[in-house]
Amino acid sequence: MDLVIIDYGMGNLHSAHKAVEKVAAGRKTVAISSDPEVIRKAERVILPGVGAMRDCMAEMTNTGLLPVIAECLQNKPFLGICVGFQALMQTSEENGGVDCLGHFQGRVKFFGKNLVDSNDQRLKVPHIGWNQVQPTQDHALWQGISAAEYFYFVHSYYVEAKQPEQRLASCDYGAIHFDAALVENNVAAVQFHPEKSAAAGLQLLNNFLNWKP
Amino acid sequence: MTAIKPTTLTKRIIPCLDVDKGRVVKGVNFVGIRDAGDPVEIAKRYNDQGADEITFLDITASTEDRGTTLKMVEQIAGEIFIPLTVGGGVRSCEDIRRLLNAGADKVSINTAAVTNPELVKEAAERFGSQCIVVAIDAKKVSAEGEADRWEIFTHGGRNPTGLDAIEWSKKMVELGAGELLLTSMDRDGTKNGFDLGVTRAIADAVSVPVIASGGVGNLQHLVDGVLIGHADAVLAASIFHFGEHTIPEAKQFMADQGIPVRL
């Protein structure tokens, strides 16, 4: 398989699968799998994720996929999406505090209940909808995507990375400036949903399919 | 690269497809139903025009046509890469699972939220709040001169439930609704604009996004829904289906009045 979407029992992977199939356009093979051998043999993988962090970490453990995910993080192009991004950080504030995979240094924080915009109007949490993403470094994953392009987000928690050189893109919600994407070597991760972000999202997935870190 | 000015979450424009027996029809409350075409083609057109999301409401009365809906959702999901919400006749977690597997990103629960509120909780726990939308069908029940009061109605606005719309909305959010799709049953199909009173009352009362629906007849109505009604997203059907306006026109009109939109 050229690309495998890791199925660890969390939520709906169909959107991601359909979007990747669209950009693969029959030239590359794409599958959803929970089989460690299939994942191990994949050329590249996507770690998706919806739902709560505690459940995500528990499912990764219960399905026995933690070892193969750890291997993939070391040896092949890897894309984390949404909770699959947050899971790569050290800890999350969600569910009273959850230890995560710790691939990237930094933590996952709650937007809070009292977020307001510049006009003092209350902001809704989750952060749902289209917001602009500002690339913070030149990278193959941004090829063909303009600065300040819109992507679709759905999340109540955000990433605060410790190492600035890993920053790939940022975004603002109210007064909170957060990491919309990180990258280091073969591992990239995004907070937004490229699979639901129209042409820009498909371009990013296509860039990932062709990425040679 | 240097730091650039802060980014902003945009307000969403959501075209809605009311689908009956595999065809898009004009709003639910219209008497003379007018055929607007094939759902897959129409969804693709809105996707290409830059719609922020698409809502697909199955208004087919008979349950035997549900299979058609699943196939259609699957076809649409293979063509569009923006969020797709599907509603209509959702009664169980099994219904929700089938729709998500067919490619829906979110599922809207309508009557079943009233008859079985626990379904909202169960569904949010099982699938995550981000994909559970609760439809709030409200109608004004206060008399002229009284303080405004809105009640939840079911069955296309025919059956009163006695539930206060604002209290009910808060309860749905507590149970796990990730978004509310608020339809004013007084306005749906009238083209007289949203009921801004109930929109604002609910949008200000809950922590999750509110999608305003029911009554859009022109582009100013969309603007009013956001600026006066405090809606996070605006939904419309007939102004887009019959070519009166395109999605880019609607977005430009909103942008010209200072509303952040994805252009």
Coordinates of C-alpha atoms in Angstrom, one line a residue:
Chain A
M1 CA 0.0 0.0 0.0
D2 CA 1.2 3.5 -0.8
L3 CA -0.9 5.0 2.0
V4 CA -2.7 3.5 4.9
I5 CA -5.1 5.4 7.2
I6 CA -4.6 3.9 10.7
D7 CA -7.9 2.7 12.1
Y8 CA -7.7 2.5 15.8
G9 CA -11.5 2.5 16.4
M10 CA -12.0 6.3 16.7
G11 CA -14.7 7.7 14.6
N12 CA -15.4 8.2 11.0
L13 CA -12.5 7.7 8.6
H14 CA -14.6 7.7 5.5
S15 CA -14.1 11.4 4.7
A16 CA -10.3 11.1 5.0
H17 CA -10.3 7.9 2.9
K18 CA -12.5 9.4 0.1
A19 CA -10.3 12.5 -0.1
V20 CA -7.1 10.6 -0.2
E21 CA -8.6 8.3 -2.9
K22 CA -9.5 11.3 -4.9
V23 CA -6.0 12.7 -4.9
A24 CA -4.4 9.3 -5.4
A25 CA -6.6 9.1 -8.6
G26 CA -5.8 5.4 -9.1
R27 CA -2.1 6.1 -9.4
K28 CA -1.4 5.2 -5.8
T29 CA -3.0 2.6 -3.5
V30 CA -4.9 3.7 -0.5
A31 CA -6.5 1.7 2.4
I32 CA -7.9 2.0 5.9
S33 CA -6.5 -0.7 8.2
S34 CA -6.2 -1.8 11.8
D35 CA -3.8 -4.6 10.9
P36 CA -0.3 -3.9 12.3
E37 CA 1.3 -5.8 9.4
V38 CA -0.5 -3.7 6.7
I39 CA 0.4 -0.5 8.6
R40 CA 4.0 -1.6 9.0
K41 CA 4.3 -2.3 5.2
A42 CA 2.7 0.9 4.1
E43 CA 4.9 3.5 2.4
R44 CA 3.3 6.3 4.4
V45 CA 0.5 6.6 7.0
I46 CA -2.2 9.0 8.2
L47 CA -3.1 9.0 11.9
P48 CA -6.6 10.5 12.0
G49 CA -8.7 11.1 15.1
V50 CA -12.0 12.5 16.3
G51 CA -13.4 12.4 19.7
A52 CA -11.9 12.7 23.2
M53 CA -8.2 12.3 23.9
R54 CA -8.6 9.8 26.7
D55 CA -10.6 7.5 24.5
C56 CA -8.1 8.0 21.6
M57 CA -5.1 7.0 23.7
A58 CA -7.0 4.1 25.3
E59 CA -8.1 2.8 21.9
M60 CA -4.5 3.0 20.5
T61 CA -3.4 0.9 23.5
N62 CA -6.4 -1.5 23.4
T63 CA -6.0 -2.2 19.7
G64 CA -2.3 -3.0 20.3
L65 CA -1.3 -0.5 17.6
L66 CA 0.9 1.7 19.8
P67 CA 4.2 -0.2 18.9
V68 CA 3.5 0.0 15.1
I69 CA 2.5 3.7 15.4
A70 CA 5.8 4.3 17.2
E71 CA 7.7 2.5 14.4
C72 CA 5.9 4.6 11.7
L73 CA 6.9 7.8 13.6
Q74 CA 10.5 6.8 13.1
N75 CA 10.6 5.5 9.6
K76 CA 8.0 6.7 7.1
P77 CA 6.1 9.8 6.0
F78 CA 3.5 10.3 8.7
L79 CA 0.6 12.8 8.9
G80 CA -1.5 13.3 12.1
I81 CA -4.9 15.0 11.7
C82 CA -6.8 16.8 14.4
V83 CA -6.8 14.5 17.5
G84 CA -4.2 12.5 15.6
F85 CA -2.1 15.6 15.8
Q86 CA -2.8 16.3 19.4
A87 CA -1.9 12.7 20.3
L88 CA 1.6 13.4 19.2
M89 CA 2.2 16.0 21.9
Q90 CA 3.3 15.3 25.5
T91 CA 0.1 15.9 27.4
S92 CA -3.4 17.2 26.9
E93 CA -5.6 19.1 29.3
E94 CA -8.6 17.2 28.0
N95 CA -10.5 14.8 30.3
G96 CA -8.7 16.1 33.4
G97 CA -5.2 15.5 31.9
V98 CA -4.0 12.7 29.6
D99 CA -0.5 11.6 28.8
C100 CA 0.0 11.5 25.0
L101 CA 2.7 10.0 22.7
G102 CA 5.2 12.8 23.3
H103 CA 6.7 12.8 19.8
F104 CA 6.6 16.6 19.8
Q105 CA 7.4 18.6 22.8
G106 CA 4.6 20.8 24.1
R107 CA 1.0 20.4 25.3
V108 CA -2.6 20.5 24.3
K109 CA -4.7 23.2 26.0
F110 CA -8.4 24.1 26.3
F111 CA -9.6 27.2 24.5
G112 CA -11.6 28.1 27.7
K113 CA -15.1 29.2 28.2
N114 CA -14.6 32.9 28.2
L115 CA -13.1 33.5 24.8
V116 CA -14.0 36.8 23.1
D117 CA -13.1 38.4 19.8
S118 CA -11.7 41.9 19.3
N119 CA -15.2 43.4 19.6
D120 CA -15.7 41.6 22.9
Q121 CA -18.2 39.3 21.4
R122 CA -18.2 35.8 22.9
L123 CA -16.6 33.2 20.8
K124 CA -18.0 29.7 20.5
V125 CA -16.1 26.6 21.6
P126 CA -15.5 24.3 19.8
H127 CA -13.8 26.4 17.1
I128 CA -15.9 25.1 14.2
G129 CA -15.5 26.4 10.7
W130 CA -13.1 27.9 8.2
N131 CA -10.2 29.8 9.4
Q132 CA -7.0 31.0 7.7
V133 CA -3.8 29.1 8.1
Q134 CA -0.5 31.0 8.0
P135 CA 2.5 28.9 6.9
T136 CA 5.5 29.7 9.2
Q137 CA 8.1 28.0 7.1
D138 CA 8.6 27.0 3.5
H139 CA 7.8 23.4 3.1
A140 CA 7.0 20.8 0.5
L141 CA 3.6 20.3 2.1
W142 CA 2.6 23.9 1.3
Q143 CA 3.4 23.6 -2.4
G144 CA 0.6 25.2 -4.4
I145 CA -1.2 26.5 -1.3
S146 CA -1.3 30.3 -0.8
A147 CA -0.5 31.9 2.5
A148 CA -3.6 32.6 4.6
E149 CA -5.6 29.9 2.8
Y150 CA -8.8 28.7 4.5
F151 CA -9.0 25.3 6.1
Y152 CA -11.8 23.7 8.1
F153 CA -11.4 23.2 11.8
V154 CA -13.4 21.4 14.5
H155 CA -11.7 21.4 17.9
S156 CA -12.0 22.6 21.5
Y157 CA -8.3 22.1 22.4
Y158 CA -5.3 23.5 20.7
V159 CA -1.6 22.7 20.5
E160 CA 1.1 24.8 22.1
A161 CA 4.5 23.5 20.8
K162 CA 7.7 24.1 22.7
Q163 CA 10.2 24.1 19.8
P164 CA 9.6 27.0 17.4
E165 CA 11.6 25.3 14.6
Q166 CA 9.0 22.6 14.4
R167 CA 6.2 25.1 13.6
L168 CA 4.8 24.7 10.1
A169 CA 1.7 26.9 10.4
S170 CA -0.3 29.0 12.8
C171 CA -3.8 30.2 13.3
D172 CA -5.7 32.6 15.6
Y173 CA -9.0 32.2 17.4
G174 CA -9.8 35.3 19.4
A175 CA -6.7 36.3 21.3
I176 CA -5.3 32.7 21.1
H177 CA -2.5 32.1 18.6
F178 CA -2.0 28.4 18.2
D179 CA 0.0 25.9 16.2
A180 CA -2.1 24.8 13.2
A181 CA 0.6 22.4 12.0
L182 CA 4.0 21.0 13.1
V183 CA 6.7 19.1 11.2
E184 CA 10.0 17.4 12.1
N185 CA 11.8 15.1 9.7
N186 CA 9.3 12.5 8.4
V187 CA 6.4 13.5 10.8
A188 CA 3.9 16.2 10.0
A189 CA 0.7 17.0 11.8
V190 CA -2.2 19.4 11.2
Q191 CA -5.0 20.6 13.5
F192 CA -7.5 21.3 10.6
H193 CA -9.2 18.7 8.5
P194 CA -7.6 18.7 5.0
E195 CA -10.2 16.1 3.9
K196 CA -12.9 18.6 4.4
S197 CA -11.1 21.7 3.3
A198 CA -12.0 21.8 -0.4
A199 CA -9.3 22.4 -3.0
A200 CA -6.6 23.6 -0.5
G201 CA -7.1 20.5 1.6
L202 CA -6.9 18.1 -1.4
Q203 CA -3.7 19.9 -2.4
L204 CA -2.2 19.4 1.0
L205 CA -3.1 15.7 0.9
N206 CA -1.6 15.4 -2.6
N207 CA 1.6 17.1 -1.3
F208 CA 1.7 14.5 1.5
L209 CA 1.3 11.6 -1.0
N210 CA 4.3 13.0 -2.9
W211 CA 6.4 14.1 0.1
K212 CA 9.9 12.8 0.3
P213 CA 11.2 13.9 3.7
Chain B
M1 CA 8.4 34.3 7.1
T2 CA 7.3 37.3 9.1
A3 CA 4.2 37.4 11.4
I4 CA 1.1 38.5 9.5
K5 CA -2.2 39.9 10.9
P6 CA -4.3 37.6 13.1
T7 CA -6.6 35.3 11.3
T8 CA -10.4 35.1 11.9
L9 CA -12.9 32.3 11.9
T10 CA -15.4 33.0 9.1
K11 CA -19.2 32.8 9.2
R12 CA -20.4 29.9 7.1
I13 CA -22.9 29.9 4.3
I14 CA -24.7 26.5 4.0
P15 CA -27.0 25.7 1.1
C16 CA -29.6 23.1 2.1
L17 CA -31.0 20.4 -0.1
D18 CA -34.4 19.2 1.0
V19 CA -34.6 15.8 -0.7
D20 CA -37.8 13.9 -1.4
K21 CA -37.7 10.6 -3.2
G22 CA -34.3 11.3 -4.6
R23 CA -35.0 14.8 -5.9
V24 CA -34.2 18.2 -4.4
V25 CA -37.4 20.1 -3.7
K26 CA -38.2 23.5 -2.5
G27 CA -38.5 24.1 1.3
V28 CA -40.5 21.7 3.4
N29 CA -43.4 24.0 4.1
F30 CA -44.1 25.0 0.5
V31 CA -47.5 23.9 -0.7
G32 CA -46.7 23.6 -4.4
I33 CA -43.4 21.7 -4.3
R34 CA -41.1 22.7 -7.1
D35 CA -38.5 20.3 -8.4
A36 CA -35.0 21.8 -8.2
G37 CA -33.0 18.9 -9.6
D38 CA -30.6 16.0 -8.8
P39 CA -29.1 16.2 -5.3
V40 CA -25.6 15.0 -6.4
E41 CA -25.4 17.5 -9.3
I42 CA -26.6 20.3 -7.1
A43 CA -24.3 19.5 -4.2
K44 CA -21.4 19.4 -6.6
R45 CA -22.3 22.8 -8.0
Y46 CA -22.4 24.4 -4.5
N47 CA -19.1 22.7 -3.6
D48 CA -17.6 24.2 -6.8
Q49 CA -19.1 27.6 -6.0
G50 CA -17.3 27.7 -2.6
A51 CA -20.1 26.8 -0.2
D52 CA -18.7 26.2 3.3
E53 CA -20.8 23.2 4.0
I54 CA -23.8 21.3 2.6
T55 CA -26.8 20.1 4.5
F56 CA -28.9 17.3 3.1
L57 CA -32.4 16.9 4.7
D58 CA -34.2 13.7 3.7
I59 CA -37.9 14.7 3.8
T60 CA -39.1 11.5 2.3
A61 CA -42.1 10.3 4.3
S62 CA -41.7 6.6 3.7
T63 CA -39.0 4.6 5.4
E64 CA -38.6 2.3 2.4
D65 CA -36.9 5.1 0.5
R66 CA -34.1 5.4 3.1
G67 CA -31.9 3.1 1.1
T68 CA -32.0 5.7 -1.7
T69 CA -30.8 8.3 0.7
L70 CA -27.8 6.3 1.8
K71 CA -26.8 5.7 -1.8
M72 CA -27.2 9.4 -2.6
V73 CA -25.2 10.4 0.5
E74 CA -22.4 8.1 -0.6
Q75 CA -22.4 9.6 -4.1
I76 CA -22.3 13.1 -2.8
A77 CA -19.6 12.3 -0.3
G78 CA -17.4 11.0 -3.1
E79 CA -17.8 14.3 -5.0
I80 CA -17.5 17.0 -2.4
F81 CA -14.7 17.7 0.0
I82 CA -16.4 20.1 2.4
P83 CA -18.4 19.1 5.5
L84 CA -21.7 17.3 4.7
T85 CA -24.5 17.2 7.3
V86 CA -27.4 14.7 6.8
G87 CA -30.7 14.8 8.6
G88 CA -34.2 13.5 8.4
G89 CA -35.7 10.5 10.0
V90 CA -32.7 9.8 12.3
R91 CA -34.0 7.7 15.2
S92 CA -31.2 5.6 16.6
C93 CA -27.4 5.3 16.9
E94 CA -27.7 2.7 14.2
D95 CA -29.2 5.3 11.8
I96 CA -26.4 7.6 12.6
R97 CA -23.7 5.0 12.1
R98 CA -25.1 4.1 8.7
L99 CA -25.1 7.8 7.6
L100 CA -21.6 8.3 8.8
N101 CA -20.4 5.2 7.0
A102 CA -22.1 6.4 3.9
G103 CA -19.9 9.6 4.1
A104 CA -21.8 12.1 6.2
D105 CA -19.6 14.2 8.4
K106 CA -22.4 15.3 10.8
V107 CA -25.8 14.0 11.4
S108 CA -28.8 16.1 12.4
I109 CA -31.3 14.7 14.9
N110 CA -34.7 16.2 14.7
T111 CA -37.9 14.7 16.2
A112 CA -36.0 11.9 17.9
A113 CA -34.2 14.5 20.1
V114 CA -37.7 15.5 21.5
T115 CA -39.1 12.0 21.9
N116 CA -35.8 10.5 23.1
P117 CA -33.3 13.1 24.4
E118 CA -31.0 10.3 25.6
L119 CA -30.3 9.6 22.0
V120 CA -28.4 12.9 21.8
K121 CA -26.2 11.9 24.8
E122 CA -25.6 8.4 23.5
A123 CA -24.8 9.6 20.0
A124 CA -22.4 12.3 21.3
E125 CA -20.6 9.8 23.5
R126 CA -20.3 7.2 20.8
F127 CA -19.5 9.4 17.8
G128 CA -18.3 12.6 19.3
S129 CA -20.1 15.9 19.7
Q130 CA -18.5 17.3 16.6
C131 CA -20.7 15.2 14.4
I132 CA -24.0 15.6 16.3
V133 CA -26.2 18.4 15.2
V134 CA -29.6 18.9 16.9
A135 CA -32.3 20.5 14.9
I136 CA -34.4 23.0 16.9
D137 CA -37.7 23.7 15.3
A138 CA -39.2 26.7 17.1
K139 CA -42.4 28.7 16.8
K140 CA -43.3 31.9 18.5
V141 CA -46.1 31.3 21.0
S142 CA -46.3 34.6 22.9
A143 CA -49.2 36.8 22.1
E144 CA -48.9 40.4 20.8
G145 CA -47.7 42.6 23.7
E146 CA -46.4 39.7 25.8
A147 CA -42.7 39.0 26.4
D148 CA -41.3 36.9 23.5
R149 CA -41.6 33.2 24.0
W150 CA -40.8 30.4 21.6
E151 CA -41.7 26.7 21.8
I152 CA -40.4 23.5 20.2
F153 CA -42.7 22.0 17.6
T154 CA -42.4 18.7 15.8
H155 CA -43.8 17.3 12.5
G156 CA -43.1 20.3 10.4
G157 CA -44.4 22.8 12.9
R158 CA -47.8 21.0 13.4
N159 CA -47.3 19.5 16.9
P160 CA -46.5 21.7 19.9
T161 CA -44.4 20.1 22.7
G162 CA -44.8 22.7 25.4
L163 CA -41.0 22.9 25.6
D164 CA -39.4 26.4 25.8
A165 CA -37.0 26.7 22.9
I166 CA -34.2 28.5 24.8
E167 CA -34.3 26.1 27.7
W168 CA -34.5 23.1 25.4
S169 CA -31.5 24.4 23.3
K170 CA -29.4 24.6 26.5
K171 CA -30.4 21.1 27.5
M172 CA -29.4 19.7 24.1
V173 CA -26.0 21.3 24.4
E174 CA -25.6 19.8 27.9
L175 CA -26.4 16.4 26.4
G176 CA -23.7 16.8 23.9
A177 CA -25.0 18.6 20.7
G178 CA -22.0 20.0 18.9
E179 CA -24.1 22.5 16.9
L180 CA -27.7 23.6 16.8
L181 CA -29.6 23.9 13.5
L182 CA -32.3 26.4 14.4
T183 CA -35.3 26.7 12.2
S184 CA -38.1 29.2 12.7
M185 CA -41.3 27.3 11.8
D186 CA -43.1 30.6 11.4
R187 CA -40.7 31.8 8.7
D188 CA -39.7 28.6 6.9
G189 CA -40.7 28.9 3.3
T190 CA -41.9 32.5 3.7
K191 CA -38.9 34.4 2.3
N192 CA -39.4 37.0 4.9
G193 CA -36.1 36.5 6.7
F194 CA -35.0 34.6 9.8
D195 CA -36.8 35.1 13.1
L196 CA -34.0 37.2 14.5
G197 CA -35.4 37.3 18.0
V198 CA -35.2 33.6 18.6
T199 CA -31.9 33.3 16.7
R200 CA -30.2 35.8 18.9
A201 CA -31.8 34.5 22.1
I202 CA -30.5 31.0 21.5
A203 CA -27.1 32.0 19.9
D204 CA -26.4 34.1 23.0
A205 CA -27.6 31.4 25.4
V206 CA -25.4 28.5 24.2
S207 CA -21.7 27.8 23.9
V208 CA -21.9 25.9 20.6
P209 CA -22.4 27.3 17.1
V210 CA -25.9 28.1 16.0
I211 CA -26.9 27.7 12.3
A212 CA -29.9 30.0 11.5
S213 CA -32.5 28.6 9.1
G214 CA -35.9 29.3 7.8
G215 CA -37.1 32.2 5.8
V216 CA -34.2 33.5 3.7
G217 CA -35.5 35.4 0.7
N218 CA -32.6 37.8 -0.1
L219 CA -29.0 38.4 0.7
Q220 CA -29.7 41.0 3.4
H221 CA -31.4 38.3 5.4
L222 CA -28.2 36.4 5.6
V223 CA -26.4 39.5 6.9
D224 CA -29.1 40.1 9.4
G225 CA -28.9 36.5 10.7
V226 CA -25.2 37.1 11.6
L227 CA -25.1 40.7 12.6
I228 CA -28.5 40.9 14.4
G229 CA -29.2 37.2 15.1
H230 CA -25.6 36.4 16.2
A231 CA -25.7 33.2 14.1
D232 CA -22.4 31.5 13.4
A233 CA -23.7 30.1 10.1
V234 CA -26.6 30.8 7.8
L235 CA -28.6 28.2 5.9
A236 CA -30.7 28.8 2.8
A237 CA -32.3 26.8 0.1
S238 CA -34.5 28.4 -2.6
I239 CA -32.5 31.6 -3.2
F240 CA -29.6 29.3 -4.4
H241 CA -31.6 26.5 -6.1
F242 CA -33.4 28.6 -8.7
G243 CA -30.4 30.7 -9.6
E244 CA -31.6 33.9 -7.9
H245 CA -28.2 34.1 -6.2
T246 CA -24.9 32.2 -6.3
I247 CA -22.8 31.4 -3.3
P248 CA -20.0 33.9 -4.3
E249 CA -22.6 36.7 -4.6
A250 CA -23.9 35.9 -1.2
K251 CA -20.4 35.8 0.3
Q252 CA -19.4 39.1 -1.4
F253 CA -22.5 40.8 -0.1
M254 CA -21.7 39.6 3.4
A255 CA -18.1 40.6 3.1
D256 CA -19.1 44.1 1.9
Q257 CA -20.9 44.5 5.2
G258 CA -17.9 43.6 7.3
I259 CA -18.7 39.9 7.9
P260 CA -15.6 37.6 7.7
V261 CA -16.3 35.0 5.0
R262 CA -14.2 32.6 3.0
L263 CA -14.0 34.1 -0.4

